[in-house]
Amino acid sequence: MTTIVWDGTTLATDSLISVSGATYNHAQKLFKLDNGEWVAFAGEQQGWWEVMEWLNAGAPKHDKPHVSRIEMIIAGPNGVFEMFDRLVRMPVNGPVSYGTGWKWALAAMDHGKHAIEAVQYAITRDHDSGGDIQSIKIHDAIPAALVKSLVTHCQESAISPALA
């Protein structure tokens, strides 16, 4: 399976593909969607492509793909969401982790580690996680014009800009 992690600013994943506990291959598990969001997948790989096509088509409610054993974290300028087999977006409030290494990654974050370090730790404990770590800092993925607009708004409103 894998380990996917959101720590509040960074989305990270390992790259190992395993089948029944055996190393099968390495693959990209972090993808940019057409709408600018990023998605990290855990679970059955063949379902990822169907879900990405569905998300890129605007996620029409009447046309959900039928997938099983799939977990994902979607992050972008409009928020962070978790999604599972039923393909319903649920907002995330705080650090989360999914896949077979989720317990190790969450424990690492509980002890102050960021997403990349959490995946690194999960790899040392979970035999179904491994390989290169893929990550994106979502702040960096937000368009510069939006960041400038938010900072300007915060300055005009005397709000501390979290994105600055």
CSV table of C-alpha atoms in Angstrom, one decimal:
chain,number,residue,atom,x,y,z
A,1,MET,CA,0.0,0.0,0.0
A,2,THR,CA,1.7,3.3,1.0
A,3,THR,CA,1.9,6.2,3.4
A,4,ILE,CA,0.3,9.6,2.5
A,5,VAL,CA,0.6,12.5,4.9
A,6,TRP,CA,-0.7,16.1,5.3
A,7,ASP,CA,0.9,18.1,8.1
A,8,GLY,CA,-0.9,21.4,7.6
A,9,THR,CA,1.4,22.8,4.9
A,10,THR,CA,2.9,19.8,3.0
A,11,LEU,CA,1.4,16.8,1.3
A,12,ALA,CA,3.8,13.9,1.1
A,13,THR,CA,3.9,10.3,0.0
A,14,ASP,CA,6.3,7.4,-0.5
A,15,SER,CA,6.6,5.8,-3.9
A,16,LEU,CA,6.5,2.0,-3.3
A,17,ILE,CA,3.9,-0.2,-4.9
A,18,SER,CA,3.5,-3.5,-3.1
A,19,VAL,CA,1.3,-6.5,-3.7
A,20,SER,CA,0.5,-8.8,-0.7
A,21,GLY,CA,3.6,-7.5,1.1
A,22,ALA,CA,6.0,-7.9,-1.8
A,23,THR,CA,7.7,-5.0,-3.5
A,24,TYR,CA,6.2,-4.7,-6.9
A,25,ASN,CA,7.4,-1.4,-8.3
A,26,HIS,CA,7.8,2.3,-7.7
A,27,ALA,CA,5.3,4.9,-9.0
A,28,GLN,CA,4.2,8.5,-8.7
A,29,LYS,CA,1.5,8.8,-6.1
A,30,LEU,CA,1.2,12.6,-6.0
A,31,PHE,CA,-0.6,14.3,-8.8
A,32,LYS,CA,-1.6,17.8,-9.8
A,33,LEU,CA,-5.2,18.0,-10.9
A,34,ASP,CA,-6.5,20.3,-13.7
A,35,ASN,CA,-8.1,22.7,-11.1
A,36,GLY,CA,-4.7,23.3,-9.4
A,37,GLU,CA,-5.3,21.0,-6.5
A,38,TRP,CA,-2.9,18.2,-5.5
A,39,VAL,CA,-3.9,14.6,-4.7
A,40,ALA,CA,-2.0,11.9,-3.0
A,41,PHE,CA,-3.3,8.3,-3.3
A,42,ALA,CA,-3.0,5.2,-1.2
A,43,GLY,CA,-4.7,1.9,-2.0
A,44,GLU,CA,-5.5,0.0,-5.2
A,45,GLN,CA,-3.5,1.7,-8.0
A,46,GLN,CA,-5.9,0.8,-10.8
A,47,GLY,CA,-8.6,3.0,-9.2
A,48,TRP,CA,-6.4,6.1,-9.1
A,49,TRP,CA,-6.7,6.8,-12.8
A,50,GLU,CA,-10.4,6.6,-12.8
A,51,VAL,CA,-10.7,8.9,-9.8
A,52,MET,CA,-8.3,11.4,-11.4
A,53,GLU,CA,-10.3,11.5,-14.6
A,54,TRP,CA,-13.5,12.0,-12.6
A,55,LEU,CA,-11.9,14.8,-10.5
A,56,ASN,CA,-10.5,16.5,-13.6
A,57,ALA,CA,-14.0,16.3,-15.1
A,58,GLY,CA,-15.4,18.3,-12.2
A,59,ALA,CA,-16.4,15.3,-10.0
A,60,PRO,CA,-20.0,14.9,-11.4
A,61,LYS,CA,-22.1,13.3,-8.7
A,62,HIS,CA,-24.1,11.3,-11.2
A,63,ASP,CA,-20.9,9.7,-12.7
A,64,LYS,CA,-18.8,8.5,-9.8
A,65,PRO,CA,-16.4,5.7,-10.6
A,66,HIS,CA,-16.8,2.5,-8.6
A,67,VAL,CA,-13.6,2.0,-6.7
A,68,SER,CA,-12.6,0.1,-3.6
A,69,ARG,CA,-9.7,0.2,-1.2
A,70,ILE,CA,-8.6,3.7,-2.1
A,71,GLU,CA,-7.7,6.6,0.2
A,72,MET,CA,-6.6,10.1,-0.8
A,73,ILE,CA,-5.8,13.5,0.5
A,74,ILE,CA,-6.6,16.4,-1.8
A,75,ALA,CA,-5.1,19.8,-1.0
A,76,GLY,CA,-5.2,23.2,-2.7
A,77,PRO,CA,-6.1,26.8,-2.4
A,78,ASN,CA,-9.7,25.9,-1.4
A,79,GLY,CA,-8.8,23.6,1.5
A,80,VAL,CA,-7.7,20.1,2.3
A,81,PHE,CA,-10.0,17.1,2.0
A,82,GLU,CA,-9.8,13.4,2.7
A,83,MET,CA,-11.7,11.0,0.4
A,84,PHE,CA,-12.3,7.3,0.4
A,85,ASP,CA,-14.2,4.7,-1.6
A,86,ARG,CA,-17.5,6.5,-1.6
A,87,LEU,CA,-15.7,9.6,-3.2
A,88,VAL,CA,-17.2,12.2,-0.8
A,89,ARG,CA,-14.9,15.1,0.1
A,90,MET,CA,-14.5,15.6,3.8
A,91,PRO,CA,-12.6,18.6,5.2
A,92,VAL,CA,-9.4,18.0,7.1
A,93,ASN,CA,-8.7,19.9,10.2
A,94,GLY,CA,-5.2,19.2,11.2
A,95,PRO,CA,-2.5,16.6,10.4
A,96,VAL,CA,-3.7,13.3,8.9
A,97,SER,CA,-2.2,10.2,7.4
A,98,TYR,CA,-3.5,7.2,5.4
A,99,GLY,CA,-2.2,4.0,4.0
A,100,THR,CA,-0.5,1.1,5.7
A,101,GLY,CA,2.1,3.4,7.3
A,102,TRP,CA,-0.5,5.9,8.7
A,103,LYS,CA,0.1,5.0,12.4
A,104,TRP,CA,3.8,5.5,12.2
A,105,ALA,CA,3.5,8.8,10.2
A,106,LEU,CA,0.9,10.2,12.6
A,107,ALA,CA,3.0,9.3,15.6
A,108,ALA,CA,6.0,11.1,14.0
A,109,MET,CA,3.9,14.2,13.5
A,110,ASP,CA,2.6,13.9,17.1
A,111,HIS,CA,6.3,14.3,18.0
A,112,GLY,CA,6.9,17.4,15.9
A,113,LYS,CA,8.0,15.9,12.6
A,114,HIS,CA,6.8,17.5,9.4
A,115,ALA,CA,5.2,15.5,6.5
A,116,ILE,CA,8.4,14.4,4.8
A,117,GLU,CA,10.0,13.3,8.0
A,118,ALA,CA,6.8,11.5,8.9
A,119,VAL,CA,6.9,9.5,5.7
A,120,GLN,CA,10.6,8.8,6.2
A,121,TYR,CA,9.8,7.4,9.6
A,122,ALA,CA,6.9,5.3,8.4
A,123,ILE,CA,9.2,3.8,5.7
A,124,THR,CA,11.4,2.5,8.5
A,125,ARG,CA,8.5,0.7,10.2
A,126,ASP,CA,6.0,-0.3,7.5
A,127,HIS,CA,7.2,-2.9,5.0
A,128,ASP,CA,4.6,-1.7,2.4
A,129,SER,CA,6.0,1.9,2.3
A,130,GLY,CA,9.3,2.8,0.7
A,131,GLY,CA,11.2,4.4,-2.1
A,132,ASP,CA,11.6,8.1,-2.9
A,133,ILE,CA,9.4,10.6,-1.1
A,134,GLN,CA,7.2,12.8,-3.2
A,135,SER,CA,5.9,16.1,-1.7
A,136,ILE,CA,4.5,19.5,-2.4
A,137,LYS,CA,4.3,22.4,-0.1
A,138,ILE,CA,0.8,23.7,-0.7
A,139,HIS,CA,1.7,27.3,0.1
A,140,ASP,CA,4.2,27.1,-2.9
A,141,ALA,CA,1.4,25.7,-5.1
A,142,ILE,CA,-0.9,28.7,-4.5
A,143,PRO,CA,-0.7,31.2,-7.4
A,144,ALA,CA,1.5,34.2,-6.5
A,145,ALA,CA,-1.3,36.6,-7.4
A,146,LEU,CA,-3.6,34.9,-4.8
A,147,VAL,CA,-0.9,35.1,-2.1
A,148,LYS,CA,-0.3,38.8,-2.8
A,149,SER,CA,-4.0,39.5,-2.7
A,150,LEU,CA,-4.4,37.7,0.6
A,151,VAL,CA,-1.4,39.4,2.1
A,152,THR,CA,-2.6,42.8,0.9
A,153,HIS,CA,-6.1,42.1,2.4
A,154,CYS,CA,-4.5,41.0,5.7
A,155,GLN,CA,-2.4,44.1,5.8
A,156,GLU,CA,-5.3,46.4,5.1
A,157,SER,CA,-7.4,44.6,7.7
A,158,ALA,CA,-4.6,44.5,10.3
A,159,ILE,CA,-4.7,40.7,10.3
A,160,SER,CA,-1.5,38.7,10.7
A,161,PRO,CA,-1.0,37.1,7.2
A,162,ALA,CA,-0.5,33.4,7.7
A,163,LEU,CA,0.6,33.0,4.1
A,164,ALA,CA,3.2,35.8,4.2
